[in-house]
Amino acid sequence: MANVIGRARRTAEDPVGEKLAGPLHAVDATVGRPALESHEDVPALCGAYVQVVPVEDVPDDTGLCPACQHGS
């Protein structure tokens, strides 16, 4: 079960100054927990590569990517 949260790195379309952007992504704990320590990008359940972030750093109103939310 995925219980680690990741966010994609920003692109040219995202606001300047924001390091991470877009919806949240679910990451499998077996790859996500080590990635949180190493700051390495890992694949989310939907296949997007994301940086794992601590849950406390995520705003409450941030949505989860539909593919990660419903499974792909």
Backbone as JSON Lines, residues from 0, in Angstrom:
{"i":0,"aa":"M","n":[0.84,-1.19,0.0],"ca":[0.0,0.0,0.0],"c":[0.88,1.24,0.0]}
{"i":1,"aa":"A","n":[0.54,2.19,-0.8],"ca":[1.29,3.44,-0.86],"c":[0.94,4.29,0.35]}
{"i":2,"aa":"N","n":[1.95,4.77,1.03],"ca":[1.68,5.65,2.16],"c":[2.73,6.75,2.27]}
{"i":3,"aa":"V","n":[3.41,7.01,1.17],"ca":[4.4,8.06,1.12],"c":[3.98,9.04,0.02]}
{"i":4,"aa":"I","n":[4.2,10.31,0.25],"ca":[3.75,11.35,-0.67],"c":[4.93,11.94,-1.44]}
{"i":5,"aa":"G","n":[4.73,12.18,-2.73],"ca":[5.75,12.82,-3.55],"c":[5.15,13.94,-4.36]}
{"i":6,"aa":"R","n":[6.02,14.86,-4.81],"ca":[5.59,15.94,-5.7],"c":[6.56,16.04,-6.84]}
{"i":7,"aa":"A","n":[6.03,16.34,-8.01],"ca":[6.86,16.49,-9.2],"c":[7.65,17.79,-9.11]}
{"i":8,"aa":"R","n":[8.82,17.78,-9.73],"ca":[9.61,19.02,-9.79],"c":[8.93,19.98,-10.75]}
{"i":9,"aa":"R","n":[9.12,21.27,-10.54],"ca":[8.41,22.26,-11.34],"c":[8.9,22.27,-12.79]}
{"i":10,"aa":"T","n":[8.03,22.71,-13.65],"ca":[8.35,22.86,-15.06],"c":[8.29,24.35,-15.4]}
{"i":11,"aa":"A","n":[8.52,24.69,-16.63],"ca":[8.48,26.09,-17.05],"c":[7.11,26.71,-16.85]}
{"i":12,"aa":"E","n":[6.04,25.91,-16.84],"ca":[4.68,26.43,-16.67],"c":[4.33,26.71,-15.22]}
{"i":13,"aa":"D","n":[5.09,26.19,-14.29],"ca":[4.77,26.35,-12.87],"c":[5.3,27.69,-12.35]}
{"i":14,"aa":"P","n":[4.73,28.18,-11.27],"ca":[5.14,29.48,-10.73],"c":[6.64,29.51,-10.38]}
{"i":15,"aa":"V","n":[7.27,30.61,-10.71],"ca":[8.68,30.8,-10.38],"c":[8.81,30.82,-8.86]}
{"i":16,"aa":"G","n":[9.85,30.22,-8.37],"ca":[10.08,30.19,-6.93],"c":[9.58,28.91,-6.29]}
{"i":17,"aa":"E","n":[8.71,28.2,-6.97],"ca":[8.22,26.94,-6.45],"c":[9.15,25.83,-6.92]}
{"i":18,"aa":"K","n":[9.7,25.07,-6.0],"ca":[10.59,23.96,-6.36],"c":[9.78,22.76,-6.82]}
{"i":19,"aa":"L","n":[8.67,22.51,-6.13],"ca":[7.82,21.37,-6.46],"c":[6.46,21.88,-6.87]}
{"i":20,"aa":"A","n":[5.78,21.13,-7.74],"ca":[4.52,21.62,-8.28],"c":[3.55,20.48,-8.54]}
{"i":21,"aa":"G","n":[2.37,20.87,-8.95],"ca":[1.37,19.9,-9.36],"c":[0.73,19.17,-8.2]}
{"i":22,"aa":"P","n":[-0.09,18.18,-8.52],"ca":[-0.76,17.43,-7.46],"c":[0.23,16.53,-6.72]}
{"i":23,"aa":"L","n":[-0.21,16.01,-5.62],"ca":[0.58,15.03,-4.89],"c":[0.5,13.69,-5.61]}
{"i":24,"aa":"H","n":[1.47,12.86,-5.37],"ca":[1.5,11.52,-5.94],"c":[1.76,10.51,-4.83]}
{"i":25,"aa":"A","n":[1.12,9.35,-4.93],"ca":[1.34,8.28,-3.97],"c":[2.58,7.49,-4.38]}
{"i":26,"aa":"V","n":[3.43,7.19,-3.41],"ca":[4.66,6.45,-3.66],"c":[4.68,5.23,-2.75]}
{"i":27,"aa":"D","n":[5.06,4.09,-3.3],"ca":[5.18,2.88,-2.5],"c":[6.21,3.1,-1.4]}
{"i":28,"aa":"A","n":[5.91,2.69,-0.19],"ca":[6.79,2.93,0.95],"c":[8.16,2.29,0.8]}
{"i":29,"aa":"T","n":[8.25,1.16,0.1],"ca":[9.54,0.48,-0.02],"c":[10.56,1.3,-0.8]}
{"i":30,"aa":"V","n":[10.12,2.13,-1.73],"ca":[11.04,3.01,-2.45],"c":[10.97,4.44,-1.91]}
{"i":31,"aa":"G","n":[9.84,4.81,-1.35],"ca":[9.66,6.17,-0.89],"c":[10.41,6.53,0.37]}
{"i":32,"aa":"R","n":[10.42,5.64,1.33],"ca":[11.1,5.95,2.6],"c":[12.6,6.19,2.4]}
{"i":33,"aa":"P","n":[13.32,5.32,1.68],"ca":[14.74,5.62,1.44],"c":[14.94,6.9,0.61]}
{"i":34,"aa":"A","n":[14.02,7.17,-0.32],"ca":[14.13,8.36,-1.17],"c":[13.94,9.64,-0.37]}
{"i":35,"aa":"L","n":[13.17,9.58,0.7],"ca":[12.98,10.74,1.55],"c":[14.32,11.17,2.16]}
{"i":36,"aa":"E","n":[15.13,10.2,2.52],"ca":[16.45,10.49,3.1],"c":[17.46,10.94,2.05]}
{"i":37,"aa":"S","n":[17.4,10.34,0.86],"ca":[18.4,10.61,-0.17],"c":[18.02,11.75,-1.11]}
{"i":38,"aa":"H","n":[16.76,12.21,-1.05],"ca":[16.25,13.27,-1.93],"c":[16.32,12.87,-3.4]}
{"i":39,"aa":"E","n":[16.3,11.59,-3.67],"ca":[16.33,11.06,-5.03],"c":[14.91,10.98,-5.58]}
{"i":40,"aa":"D","n":[14.72,11.3,-6.86],"ca":[13.41,11.17,-7.49],"c":[13.1,9.7,-7.71]}
{"i":41,"aa":"V","n":[11.86,9.32,-7.43],"ca":[11.41,7.93,-7.59],"c":[10.09,7.91,-8.32]}
{"i":42,"aa":"P","n":[9.73,6.75,-8.92],"ca":[8.44,6.68,-9.61],"c":[7.27,6.57,-8.63]}
{"i":43,"aa":"A","n":[6.23,7.36,-8.9],"ca":[4.99,7.26,-8.14],"c":[4.18,6.1,-8.71]}
{"i":44,"aa":"L","n":[3.06,5.8,-8.11],"ca":[2.2,4.71,-8.59],"c":[1.72,4.96,-10.02]}
{"i":45,"aa":"C","n":[1.6,6.23,-10.41],"ca":[1.14,6.56,-11.76],"c":[2.28,6.56,-12.78]}
{"i":46,"aa":"G","n":[3.53,6.43,-12.32],"ca":[4.67,6.41,-13.22],"c":[5.43,7.71,-13.3]}
{"i":47,"aa":"A","n":[4.87,8.8,-12.8],"ca":[5.58,10.09,-12.79],"c":[6.72,10.03,-11.79]}
{"i":48,"aa":"Y","n":[7.85,10.64,-12.15],"ca":[8.97,10.69,-11.21],"c":[8.79,11.88,-10.29]}
{"i":49,"aa":"V","n":[8.89,11.65,-8.99],"ca":[8.6,12.67,-7.99],"c":[9.67,12.67,-6.9]}
{"i":50,"aa":"Q","n":[9.74,13.77,-6.2],"ca":[10.58,13.86,-5.02],"c":[9.69,13.62,-3.81]}
{"i":51,"aa":"V","n":[10.09,12.71,-2.94],"ca":[9.31,12.4,-1.75],"c":[9.46,13.56,-0.76]}
{"i":52,"aa":"V","n":[8.33,13.97,-0.2],"ca":[8.32,15.08,0.74],"c":[7.67,14.64,2.04]}
{"i":53,"aa":"P","n":[8.09,15.24,3.17],"ca":[7.43,14.93,4.45],"c":[5.97,15.38,4.41]}
{"i":54,"aa":"V","n":[5.09,14.59,4.98],"ca":[3.66,14.9,4.96],"c":[3.39,16.25,5.6]}
{"i":55,"aa":"E","n":[4.13,16.61,6.64],"ca":[3.87,17.88,7.31],"c":[4.21,19.1,6.43]}
{"i":56,"aa":"D","n":[4.95,18.89,5.33],"ca":[5.27,19.98,4.41],"c":[4.22,20.17,3.31]}
{"i":57,"aa":"V","n":[3.16,19.38,3.35],"ca":[2.14,19.4,2.3],"c":[0.9,20.14,2.81]}
{"i":58,"aa":"P","n":[0.44,21.17,2.08],"ca":[-0.8,21.86,2.49],"c":[-1.99,20.9,2.52]}
{"i":59,"aa":"D","n":[-2.89,21.13,3.44],"ca":[-4.05,20.24,3.61],"c":[-4.95,20.18,2.39]}
{"i":60,"aa":"D","n":[-5.0,21.24,1.59],"ca":[-5.92,21.3,0.47],"c":[-5.3,20.83,-0.85]}
{"i":61,"aa":"T","n":[-4.13,20.21,-0.8],"ca":[-3.48,19.73,-2.01],"c":[-4.06,18.38,-2.41]}
{"i":62,"aa":"G","n":[-4.46,18.25,-3.66],"ca":[-5.09,17.02,-4.13],"c":[-4.1,15.96,-4.56]}
{"i":63,"aa":"L","n":[-4.56,14.75,-4.62],"ca":[-3.77,13.62,-5.07],"c":[-4.04,13.39,-6.55]}
{"i":64,"aa":"C","n":[-3.01,13.08,-7.3],"ca":[-3.15,12.79,-8.73],"c":[-4.23,11.71,-8.92]}
{"i":65,"aa":"P","n":[-5.15,11.88,-9.89],"ca":[-6.23,10.91,-10.09],"c":[-5.75,9.47,-10.32]}
{"i":66,"aa":"A","n":[-4.67,9.31,-11.07],"ca":[-4.16,7.95,-11.33],"c":[-3.65,7.3,-10.05]}
{"i":67,"aa":"C","n":[-3.0,8.07,-9.19],"ca":[-2.51,7.53,-7.92],"c":[-3.67,7.27,-6.96]}
{"i":68,"aa":"Q","n":[-4.66,8.14,-7.01],"ca":[-5.81,8.03,-6.1],"c":[-6.65,6.79,-6.4]}
{"i":69,"aa":"H","n":[-6.86,6.52,-7.69],"ca":[-7.75,5.42,-8.08],"c":[-7.01,4.19,-8.54]}
{"i":70,"aa":"G","n":[-5.68,4.25,-8.58],"ca":[-4.9,3.11,-9.05],"c":[-4.87,3.09,-10.56]}
{"i":71,"aa":"S","n":[-3.76,2.58,-11.1],"ca":[-3.67,2.55,-12.56],"c":[-3.43,1.14,-13.04]}
